[in-house]
Every structure is written in structure tokens, then in C-alpha cells.
CSV table of C-alpha atoms and ligand atoms in Angstrom, one decimal:
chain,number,residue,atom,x,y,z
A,1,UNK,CA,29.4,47.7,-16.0
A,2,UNK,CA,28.8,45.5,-19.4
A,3,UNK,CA,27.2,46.9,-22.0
A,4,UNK,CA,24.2,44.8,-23.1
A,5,UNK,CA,20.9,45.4,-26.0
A,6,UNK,CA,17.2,43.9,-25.2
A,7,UNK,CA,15.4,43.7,-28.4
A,8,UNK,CA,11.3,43.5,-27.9
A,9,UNK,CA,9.9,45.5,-25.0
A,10,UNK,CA,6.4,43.7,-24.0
A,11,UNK,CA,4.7,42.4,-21.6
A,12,UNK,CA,7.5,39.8,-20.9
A,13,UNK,CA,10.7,42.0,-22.2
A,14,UNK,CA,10.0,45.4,-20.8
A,15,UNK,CA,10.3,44.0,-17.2
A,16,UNK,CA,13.6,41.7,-18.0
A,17,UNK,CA,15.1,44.4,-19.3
A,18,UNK,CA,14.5,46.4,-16.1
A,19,UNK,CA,16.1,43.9,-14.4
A,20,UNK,CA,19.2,44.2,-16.0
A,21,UNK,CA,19.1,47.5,-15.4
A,22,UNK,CA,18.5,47.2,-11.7
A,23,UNK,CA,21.7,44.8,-11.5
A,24,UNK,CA,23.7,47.6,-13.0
A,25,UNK,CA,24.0,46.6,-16.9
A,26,UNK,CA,23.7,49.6,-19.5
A,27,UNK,CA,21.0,48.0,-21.4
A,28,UNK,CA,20.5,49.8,-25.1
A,29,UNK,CA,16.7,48.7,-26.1
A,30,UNK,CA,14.9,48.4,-29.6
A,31,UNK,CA,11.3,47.8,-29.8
A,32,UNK,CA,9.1,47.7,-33.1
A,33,UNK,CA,7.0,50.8,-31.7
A,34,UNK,CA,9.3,53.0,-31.0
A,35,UNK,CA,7.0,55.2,-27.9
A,36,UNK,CA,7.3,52.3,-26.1
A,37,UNK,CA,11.2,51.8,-26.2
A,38,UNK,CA,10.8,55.4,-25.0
A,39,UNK,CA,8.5,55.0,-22.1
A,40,UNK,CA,11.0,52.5,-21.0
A,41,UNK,CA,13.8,54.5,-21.1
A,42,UNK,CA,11.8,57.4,-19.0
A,43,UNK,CA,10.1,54.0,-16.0
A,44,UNK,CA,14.0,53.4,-15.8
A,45,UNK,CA,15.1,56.7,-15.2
A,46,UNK,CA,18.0,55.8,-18.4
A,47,UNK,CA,18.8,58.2,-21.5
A,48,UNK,CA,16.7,58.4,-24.2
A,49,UNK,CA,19.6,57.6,-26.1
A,50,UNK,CA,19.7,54.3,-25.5
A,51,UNK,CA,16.3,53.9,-27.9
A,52,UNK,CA,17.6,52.9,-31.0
A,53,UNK,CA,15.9,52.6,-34.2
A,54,UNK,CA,16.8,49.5,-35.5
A,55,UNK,CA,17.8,46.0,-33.8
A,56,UNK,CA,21.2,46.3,-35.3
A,57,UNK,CA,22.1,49.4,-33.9
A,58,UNK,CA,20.9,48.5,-30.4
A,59,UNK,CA,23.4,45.2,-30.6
A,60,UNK,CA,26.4,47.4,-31.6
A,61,UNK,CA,28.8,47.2,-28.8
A,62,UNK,CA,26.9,44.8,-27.0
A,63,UNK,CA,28.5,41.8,-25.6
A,64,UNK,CA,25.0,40.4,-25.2
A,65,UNK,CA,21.5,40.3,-26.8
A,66,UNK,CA,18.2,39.4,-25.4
A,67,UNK,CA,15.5,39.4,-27.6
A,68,UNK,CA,11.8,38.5,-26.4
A,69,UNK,CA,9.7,39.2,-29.5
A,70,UNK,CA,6.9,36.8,-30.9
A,71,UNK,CA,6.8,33.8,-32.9
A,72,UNK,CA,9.6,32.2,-35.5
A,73,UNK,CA,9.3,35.0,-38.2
A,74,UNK,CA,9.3,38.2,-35.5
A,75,UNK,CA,12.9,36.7,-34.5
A,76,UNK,CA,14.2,36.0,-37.7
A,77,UNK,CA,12.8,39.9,-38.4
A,78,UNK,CA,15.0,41.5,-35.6
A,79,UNK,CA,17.8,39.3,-35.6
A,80,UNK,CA,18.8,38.8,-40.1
A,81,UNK,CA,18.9,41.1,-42.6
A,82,UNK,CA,20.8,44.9,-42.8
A,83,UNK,CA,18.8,45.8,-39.7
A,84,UNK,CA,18.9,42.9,-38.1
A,85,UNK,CA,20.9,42.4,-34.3
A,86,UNK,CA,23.4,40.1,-36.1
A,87,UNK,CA,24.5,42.6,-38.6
A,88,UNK,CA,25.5,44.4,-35.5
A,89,UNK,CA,27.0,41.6,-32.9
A,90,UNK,CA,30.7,41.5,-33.2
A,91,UNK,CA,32.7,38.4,-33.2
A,92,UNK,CA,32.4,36.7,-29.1
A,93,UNK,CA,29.1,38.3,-28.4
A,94,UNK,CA,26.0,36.4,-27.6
A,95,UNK,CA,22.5,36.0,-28.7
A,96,UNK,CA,20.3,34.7,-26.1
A,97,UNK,CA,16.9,34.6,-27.4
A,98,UNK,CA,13.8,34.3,-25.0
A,99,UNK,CA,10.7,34.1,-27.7
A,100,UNK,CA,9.1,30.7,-27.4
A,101,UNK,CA,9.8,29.2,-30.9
A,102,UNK,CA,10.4,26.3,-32.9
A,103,UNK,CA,13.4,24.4,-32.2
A,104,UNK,CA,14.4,24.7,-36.0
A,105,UNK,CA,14.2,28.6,-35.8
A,106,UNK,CA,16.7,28.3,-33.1
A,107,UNK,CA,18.7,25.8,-34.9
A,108,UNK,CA,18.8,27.8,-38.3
A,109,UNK,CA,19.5,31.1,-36.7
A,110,UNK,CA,22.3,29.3,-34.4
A,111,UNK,CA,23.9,28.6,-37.3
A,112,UNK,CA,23.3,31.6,-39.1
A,113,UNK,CA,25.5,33.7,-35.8
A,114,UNK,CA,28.3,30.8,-35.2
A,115,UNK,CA,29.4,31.8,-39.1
A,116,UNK,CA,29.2,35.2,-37.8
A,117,UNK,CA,31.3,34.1,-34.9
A,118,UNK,CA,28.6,34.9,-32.6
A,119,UNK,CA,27.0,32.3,-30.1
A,120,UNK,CA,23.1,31.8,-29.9
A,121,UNK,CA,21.8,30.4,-26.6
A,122,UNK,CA,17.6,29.5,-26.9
A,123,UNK,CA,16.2,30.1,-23.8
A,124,UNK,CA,12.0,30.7,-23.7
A,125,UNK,CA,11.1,31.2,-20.1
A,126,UNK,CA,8.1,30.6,-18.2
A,127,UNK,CA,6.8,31.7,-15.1
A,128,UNK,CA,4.1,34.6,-17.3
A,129,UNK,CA,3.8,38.7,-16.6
A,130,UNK,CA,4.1,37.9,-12.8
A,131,UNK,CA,7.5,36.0,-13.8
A,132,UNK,CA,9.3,39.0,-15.4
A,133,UNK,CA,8.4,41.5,-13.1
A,134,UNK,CA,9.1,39.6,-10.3
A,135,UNK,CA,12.6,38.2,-12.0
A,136,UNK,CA,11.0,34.7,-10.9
A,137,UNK,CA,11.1,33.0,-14.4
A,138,UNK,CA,12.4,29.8,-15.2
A,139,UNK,CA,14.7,29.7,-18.3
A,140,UNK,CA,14.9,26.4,-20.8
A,141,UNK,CA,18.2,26.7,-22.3
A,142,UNK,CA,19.8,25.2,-25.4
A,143,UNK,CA,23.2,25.9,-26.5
A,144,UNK,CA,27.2,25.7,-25.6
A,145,UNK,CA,27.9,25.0,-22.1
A,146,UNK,CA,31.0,27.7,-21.8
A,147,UNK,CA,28.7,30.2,-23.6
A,148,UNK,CA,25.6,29.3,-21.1
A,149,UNK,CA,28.2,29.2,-17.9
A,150,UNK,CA,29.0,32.8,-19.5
A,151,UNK,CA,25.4,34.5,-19.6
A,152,UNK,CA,24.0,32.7,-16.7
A,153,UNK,CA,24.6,35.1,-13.7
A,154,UNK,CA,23.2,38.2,-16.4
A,155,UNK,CA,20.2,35.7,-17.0
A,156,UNK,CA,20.2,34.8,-13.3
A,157,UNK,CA,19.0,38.8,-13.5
A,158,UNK,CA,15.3,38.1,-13.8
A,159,UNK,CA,15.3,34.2,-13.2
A,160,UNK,CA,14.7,31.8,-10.2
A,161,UNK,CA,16.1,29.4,-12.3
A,162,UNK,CA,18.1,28.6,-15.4
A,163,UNK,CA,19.2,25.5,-17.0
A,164,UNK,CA,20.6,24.4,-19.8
A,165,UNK,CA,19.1,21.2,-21.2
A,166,UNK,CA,21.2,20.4,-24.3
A,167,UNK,CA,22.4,21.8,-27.8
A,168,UNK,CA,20.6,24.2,-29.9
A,169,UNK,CA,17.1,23.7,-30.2
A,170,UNK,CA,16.7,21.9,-26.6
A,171,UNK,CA,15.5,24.9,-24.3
A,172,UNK,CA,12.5,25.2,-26.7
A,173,UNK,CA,12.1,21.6,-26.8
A,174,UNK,CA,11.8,21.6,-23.4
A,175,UNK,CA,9.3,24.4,-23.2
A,176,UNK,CA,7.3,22.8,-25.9
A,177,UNK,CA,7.1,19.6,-23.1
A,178,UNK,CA,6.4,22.1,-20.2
A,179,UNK,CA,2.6,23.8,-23.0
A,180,UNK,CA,2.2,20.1,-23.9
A,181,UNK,CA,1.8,19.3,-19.8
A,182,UNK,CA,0.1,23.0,-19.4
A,183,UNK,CA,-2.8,22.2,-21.9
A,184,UNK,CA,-4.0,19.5,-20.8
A,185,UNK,CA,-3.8,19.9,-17.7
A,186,UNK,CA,-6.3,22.9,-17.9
A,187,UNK,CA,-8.7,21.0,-19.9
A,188,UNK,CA,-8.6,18.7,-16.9
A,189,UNK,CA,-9.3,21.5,-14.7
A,190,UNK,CA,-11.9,23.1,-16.5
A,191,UNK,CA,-13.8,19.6,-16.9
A,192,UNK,CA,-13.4,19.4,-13.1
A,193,UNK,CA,-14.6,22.4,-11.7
A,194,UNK,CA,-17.3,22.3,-14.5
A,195,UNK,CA,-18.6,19.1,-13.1
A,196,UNK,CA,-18.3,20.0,-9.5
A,197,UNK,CA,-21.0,22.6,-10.7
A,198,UNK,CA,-23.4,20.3,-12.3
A,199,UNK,CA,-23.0,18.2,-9.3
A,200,UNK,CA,-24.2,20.7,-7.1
A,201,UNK,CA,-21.1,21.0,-5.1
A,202,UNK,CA,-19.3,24.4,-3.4
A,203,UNK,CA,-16.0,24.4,-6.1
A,204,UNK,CA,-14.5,26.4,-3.8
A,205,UNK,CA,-14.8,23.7,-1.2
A,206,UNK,CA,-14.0,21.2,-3.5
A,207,UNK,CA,-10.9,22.7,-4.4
A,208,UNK,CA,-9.9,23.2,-0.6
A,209,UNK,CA,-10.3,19.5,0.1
A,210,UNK,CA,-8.4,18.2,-2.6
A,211,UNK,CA,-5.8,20.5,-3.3
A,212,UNK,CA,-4.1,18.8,-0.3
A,213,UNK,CA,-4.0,15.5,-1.6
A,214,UNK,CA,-2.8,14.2,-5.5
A,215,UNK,CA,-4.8,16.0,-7.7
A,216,UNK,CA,-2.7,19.4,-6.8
A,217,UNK,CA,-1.4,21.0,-9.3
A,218,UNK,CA,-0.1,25.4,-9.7
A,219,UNK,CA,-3.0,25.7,-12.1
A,220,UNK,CA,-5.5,24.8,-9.5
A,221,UNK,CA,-3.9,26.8,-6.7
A,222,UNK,CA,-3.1,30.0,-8.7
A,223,UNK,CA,-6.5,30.0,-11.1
A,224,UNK,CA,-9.6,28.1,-9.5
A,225,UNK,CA,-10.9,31.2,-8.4
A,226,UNK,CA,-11.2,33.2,-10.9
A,227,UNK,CA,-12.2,30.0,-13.2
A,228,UNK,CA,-15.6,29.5,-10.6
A,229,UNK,CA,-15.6,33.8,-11.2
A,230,UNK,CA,-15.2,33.5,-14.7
A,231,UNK,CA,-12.7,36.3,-14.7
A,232,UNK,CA,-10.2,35.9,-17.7
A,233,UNK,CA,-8.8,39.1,-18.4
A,234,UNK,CA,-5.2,38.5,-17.2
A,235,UNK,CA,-2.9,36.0,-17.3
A,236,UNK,CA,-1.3,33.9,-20.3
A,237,UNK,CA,-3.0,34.9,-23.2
A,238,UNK,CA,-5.0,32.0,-25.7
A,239,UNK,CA,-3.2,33.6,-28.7
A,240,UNK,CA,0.2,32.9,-27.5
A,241,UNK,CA,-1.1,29.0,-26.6
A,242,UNK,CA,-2.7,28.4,-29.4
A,243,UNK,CA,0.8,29.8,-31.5
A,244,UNK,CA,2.9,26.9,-28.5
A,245,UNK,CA,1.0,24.4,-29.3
A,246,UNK,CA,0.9,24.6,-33.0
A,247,UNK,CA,5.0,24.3,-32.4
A,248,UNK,CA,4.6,21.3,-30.3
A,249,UNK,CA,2.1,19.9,-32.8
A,250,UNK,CA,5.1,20.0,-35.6
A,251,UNK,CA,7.7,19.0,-33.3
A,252,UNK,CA,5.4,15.8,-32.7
A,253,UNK,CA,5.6,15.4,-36.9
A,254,UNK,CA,9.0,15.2,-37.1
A,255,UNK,CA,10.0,12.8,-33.9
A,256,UNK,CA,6.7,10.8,-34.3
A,257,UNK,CA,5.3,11.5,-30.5
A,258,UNK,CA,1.8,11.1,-30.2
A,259,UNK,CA,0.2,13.7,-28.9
A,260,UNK,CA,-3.7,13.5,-29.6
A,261,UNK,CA,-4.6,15.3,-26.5
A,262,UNK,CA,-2.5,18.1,-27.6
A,263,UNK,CA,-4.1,18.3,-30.6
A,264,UNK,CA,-7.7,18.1,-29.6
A,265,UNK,CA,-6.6,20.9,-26.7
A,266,UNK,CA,-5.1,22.6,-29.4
A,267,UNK,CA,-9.0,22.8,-31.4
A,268,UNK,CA,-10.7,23.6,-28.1
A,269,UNK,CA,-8.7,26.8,-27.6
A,270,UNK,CA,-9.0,27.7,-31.6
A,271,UNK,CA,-12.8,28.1,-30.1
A,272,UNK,CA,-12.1,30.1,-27.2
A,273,UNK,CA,-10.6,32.3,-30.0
A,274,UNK,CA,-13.7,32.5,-32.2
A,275,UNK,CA,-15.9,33.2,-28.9
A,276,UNK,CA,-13.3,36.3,-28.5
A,277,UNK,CA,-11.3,34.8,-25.7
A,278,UNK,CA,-7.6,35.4,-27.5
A,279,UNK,CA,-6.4,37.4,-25.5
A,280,UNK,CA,-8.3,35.7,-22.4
A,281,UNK,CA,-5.8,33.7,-20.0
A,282,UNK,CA,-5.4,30.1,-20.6
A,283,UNK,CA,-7.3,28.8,-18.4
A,284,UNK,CA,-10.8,30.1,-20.0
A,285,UNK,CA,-11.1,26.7,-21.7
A,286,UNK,CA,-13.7,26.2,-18.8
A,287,UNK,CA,-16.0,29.1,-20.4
A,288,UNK,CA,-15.7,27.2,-23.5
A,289,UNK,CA,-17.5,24.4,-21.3
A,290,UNK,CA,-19.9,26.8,-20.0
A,291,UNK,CA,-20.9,27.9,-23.1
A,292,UNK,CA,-21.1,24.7,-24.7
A,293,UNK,CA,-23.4,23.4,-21.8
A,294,UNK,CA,-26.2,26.4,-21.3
B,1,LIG,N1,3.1,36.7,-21.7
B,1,LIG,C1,3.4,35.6,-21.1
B,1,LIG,O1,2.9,35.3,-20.0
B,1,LIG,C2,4.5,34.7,-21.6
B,1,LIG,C3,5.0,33.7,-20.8
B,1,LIG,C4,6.0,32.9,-21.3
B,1,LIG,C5,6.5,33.0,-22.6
B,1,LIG,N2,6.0,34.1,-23.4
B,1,LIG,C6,6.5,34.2,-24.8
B,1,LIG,O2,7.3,35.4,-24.8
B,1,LIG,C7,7.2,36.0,-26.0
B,1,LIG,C8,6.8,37.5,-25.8
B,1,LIG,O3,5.6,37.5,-25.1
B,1,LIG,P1,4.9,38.9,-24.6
B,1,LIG,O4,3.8,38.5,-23.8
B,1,LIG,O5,6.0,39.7,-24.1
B,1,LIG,O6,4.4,39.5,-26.0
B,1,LIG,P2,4.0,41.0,-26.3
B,1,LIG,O7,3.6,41.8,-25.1
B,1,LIG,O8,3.0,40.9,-27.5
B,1,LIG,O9,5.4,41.6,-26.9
B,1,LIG,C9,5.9,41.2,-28.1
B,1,LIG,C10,7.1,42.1,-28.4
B,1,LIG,O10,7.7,41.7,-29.7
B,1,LIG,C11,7.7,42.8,-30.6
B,1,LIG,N3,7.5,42.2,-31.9
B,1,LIG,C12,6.5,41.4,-32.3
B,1,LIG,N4,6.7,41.1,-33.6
B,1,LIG,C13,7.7,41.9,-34.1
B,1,LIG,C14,8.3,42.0,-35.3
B,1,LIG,N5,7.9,41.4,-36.4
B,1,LIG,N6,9.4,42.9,-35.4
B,1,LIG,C15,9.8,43.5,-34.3
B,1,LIG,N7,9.3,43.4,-33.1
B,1,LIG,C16,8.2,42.6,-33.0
B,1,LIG,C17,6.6,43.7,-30.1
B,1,LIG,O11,6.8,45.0,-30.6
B,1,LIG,P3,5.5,46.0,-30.5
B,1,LIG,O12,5.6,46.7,-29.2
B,1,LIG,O13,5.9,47.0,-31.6
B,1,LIG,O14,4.3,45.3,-30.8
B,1,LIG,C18,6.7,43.5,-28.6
B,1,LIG,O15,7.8,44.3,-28.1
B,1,LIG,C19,6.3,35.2,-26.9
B,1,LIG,O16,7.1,34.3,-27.7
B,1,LIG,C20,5.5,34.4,-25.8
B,1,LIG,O17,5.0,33.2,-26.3
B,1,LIG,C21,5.0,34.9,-22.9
């Protein structure tokens, strides 16, 4: 039994924190909305109690804290300041933070916990909804190697995988390459099927033949369908690519990478967003196509 605090209980949190849970950790939760820190408590059959009000009072007495919240300025919200999870970590805990962020955020806030003598381990996931509830993610992880060999088996909770990739700052590096790959290759994808259309060709046949040979990719297995159904209501939402990409576009300021298909993927799904599709999986670029061509 090791006491242990989750901080941010959504789509991706709520079911990694169940995990930990299920492998016999008494996880204390905070989340923003406080009915759904709640709810959690009652789908995991654990005390009420365990809700707290604020971030810090969660981390108290924890010797680990997962957060999974938003973007760079939800983290710094939940883990600095009076209410913040660091103002509750004691010396020798850890921060392990799975929100997919800049690589400075992670760097600053790092920092901020070693003078606390707390360790920070960044370590966005992927693997979407599916992943978490599952426990099939793949963790990115940057950080110390004792403190990573330390929180690796309570990661290893919810994750098929886990590795860590460098200092501070290189698990979301490395997820920033893994949206950078993502994006395009659904732009790709959507071009395709979209032409396969025009062409008069079955996409569905299409997709049979060649998803044996080099163009294979988990994108076209796990989404060709519903991109020929034009079903986008699940999935990785456009609002939380459009936020990844926008990191990876700043990153690629700083170390002078060139990534102009990036950027131009980047546009295409800023009009997804105006046509509605924010919250529509990523893969609706090929609606975008649709639209563009009736
Ligand atoms: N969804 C995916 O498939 C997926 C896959 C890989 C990585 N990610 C990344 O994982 C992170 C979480 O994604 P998600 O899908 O779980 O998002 P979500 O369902 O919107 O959950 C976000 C959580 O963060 C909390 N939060 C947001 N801003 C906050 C603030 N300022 N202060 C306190 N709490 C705050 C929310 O609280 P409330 O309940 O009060 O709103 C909620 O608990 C994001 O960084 C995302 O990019 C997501």
C-alpha cells in the first residue's frame, strides 16, 4: 500500500487513476469540478474522502503525483501557488506529470520542485481514451534515471510501455516528434481515401489491398472506416491537436527544424475548427476535403 494523489480526472486521468487503484495504491484525487472527483470516488467503490478540494491537499502524504490536466498554464495552475500540488509534496516525493506540454513548462516547473526537493518526471502518453482505459498507453518520459527506475512499475499501472528518453523536457519532446508524424500522416490519409473516391474506386477495397503492403500505417487500420463513413465523434479530439501542434510549431523556433508540413497541417485543422469539428477526432481533416471539393 503507497499512498499516491492524481490531479485532473478526464477523459485520459479518470481511467489512470483507476488503474492505480486496481493495482492496490490509495489514490487521493483532485479535479477542478469537484462532482466529477466524486463520481470517481463512487465507479471505484473508494471514500469520498479521498476528494479533496485543492491540488495541494490531495499531494499531502503522497509519495507520488500524477497530474493529467490540459495545456502549459492548467499545470502550472494545479501544481504552483498556495494551492498548488507542490505546496503540498514533501521533500523525496515525485511529480510525474502526463499533460502533453511544452518542453519549457516541464523544464521550469522541474526546477521549480528540485528547490523544493521534489523530483519532476514529464511523461505525456499516447495511445488516446482507448489507451487509458485499457492501461495500454505508451509513456514519453524526461527526467532522472533513479527517480524514473522508481515510478516506473506505478506508471507500468496503465502503460504497455514506458521509456525514459532523456533529461527534463525530453518525454514531451518526444511526443511533440510522435503529433508532428501523426499530422501529416492524416493529411495523407485523408488525401488518399478522398482521391480513391473521385476515382471511382471501392475505399474499402482499396484499403484492404494496400494495407498489406508499405503504405500501412495504425491510422489507416484503426480509422479508414469511419473516415469513408464520415463518422467523427470519438476519438482524439482537433482541439487538443491543434493546442500539440502549436507546441511543436515553437519547439521548431527555437532548434531551427523545419517543419512546413506541420505548419500547413497545423492551418488545415484551425478549419476543421471553424466548420465545428473541435472536438471531432483527428482524422476529420478528410471532411475538410469533402467540404472543400462539393
Ligand atoms: N484524449 C486523448 O485521447 C489524449 C491522448 C493523449 C494525450 N492527451 C493529453 O492529455 C491531457 C488531458 O487530456 P483529456 O482528454 O483527459 O482532457 P479532458 O478530458 O478535457 O480533461 C482535462 C482535465 O484537466 C482539468 N483541468 C483543465 N484545466 C484545468 C485548470 N486550469 N485547473 C484545474 N484543472 C484543470 C479538467 O478539469 P474539469 O473536469 O474541471 O474540466 C479535467 O480534469 C491533454 O494534455 C491532452 O493533450 C489526450
Amino acid at each position: 500500500m503507497n499512498r499516491l494523489a492524481f490531479i485532473g480526472l478526464g477523459v485520459m486521468g479518470a481511467p489512470m487513476a483507476g488503474h492505480l487503484v486496481t493495482a492496490g495504491h490509495e489514490v487521493a484525487v483532485y479535479n477542478r469540478t469537484h462532482e466529477k472527483a466524486l463520481a470517481w470516488c463512487a465507479a471505484h467503490k473508494q471514500p469520498e474522502s479521498l476528494a479533496y478540494a485543492t491540488p495541494r491537499e490531495a499531494a499531502e502524504g503522497a509519495s507520488m503525483v500524477f497530474c493529467c490536466v490540459g495545456n502549459d498554464d492548467d499545470l502550472r495552475t494545479v501544481v504552483l501557488g498556495p494551492d498548488g500540488a507542490l505546496a503540498g509534496l514533501s521533500a523525496g516525493a515525485i511529480l510525474i506529470d502526463h499533460t502533453t506540454t511544452s518542453a519549457e513548462v516541464a523544464r521550469e516547473i522541474s526546477a521549480l520542485c528540485q528547490e523544493a526537493g521534489v523530483d519532476m518526471l514529464d511523461a505525456p502518453v499516447s495511445g488516446g481514451e482507448a489507451g487509458a482505459v485499457n492501461a495500454a498507453l505508451t509513456v514519453m518520459v524526461g527526467g532522472d534515471e533513479t527517480v524514473f527506475a522508481e515510478a516506473e512499475p506505478v506508471i507500468m499501472s496503465f502503460a504497455r510501455a514506458a521509456r525514459l528518453m532523456g533529461p527534463s523536457g525530453a518525454g514531451q519532446l518526444t511526443k511533440m516528434v510522435n503529433q508532428i508524424c501523426i499530422g501529416g500522416l492524416l493529411q495523407g490519409l485523408s488525401e488518399a481515401l478522398n482521391f480513391a473516391d473521385k476515382a471511382g474506386l471501392d475505399g474499402r477495397a482499396v484499403i484492404d489491398v494496400i494495407s498489406k503492403g508499405a503504405a500501412q500505417s495504425w491510422q489507416m487500420e484503426n480509422r479508414h472506416e469511419t473516415m469513408i463513413d464520415g463518422a467523427f465523434d470519438f476519438g482524439f479530439a482537433v482541439n487538443w491537436m491543434v493546442k500539440d501542434l502549436g507546441i511543436c510549431l515553437d519547439e521548431a523556433a527555437r532548434n531551427g527544424a523545419d517543419l512546413t508540413m506541420t505548419e500547413i497541417v497545423k492551418s488545415y485543422y484551425g478549419e476543421v475548427q471553424e466548420m465545428g469539428g473541435g472536438r471531432w477526432d483527428t482524422s476529420s481533416l478528410i471532411e475538410r476535403l469533402r467540404r472543400r471539393d462539393s
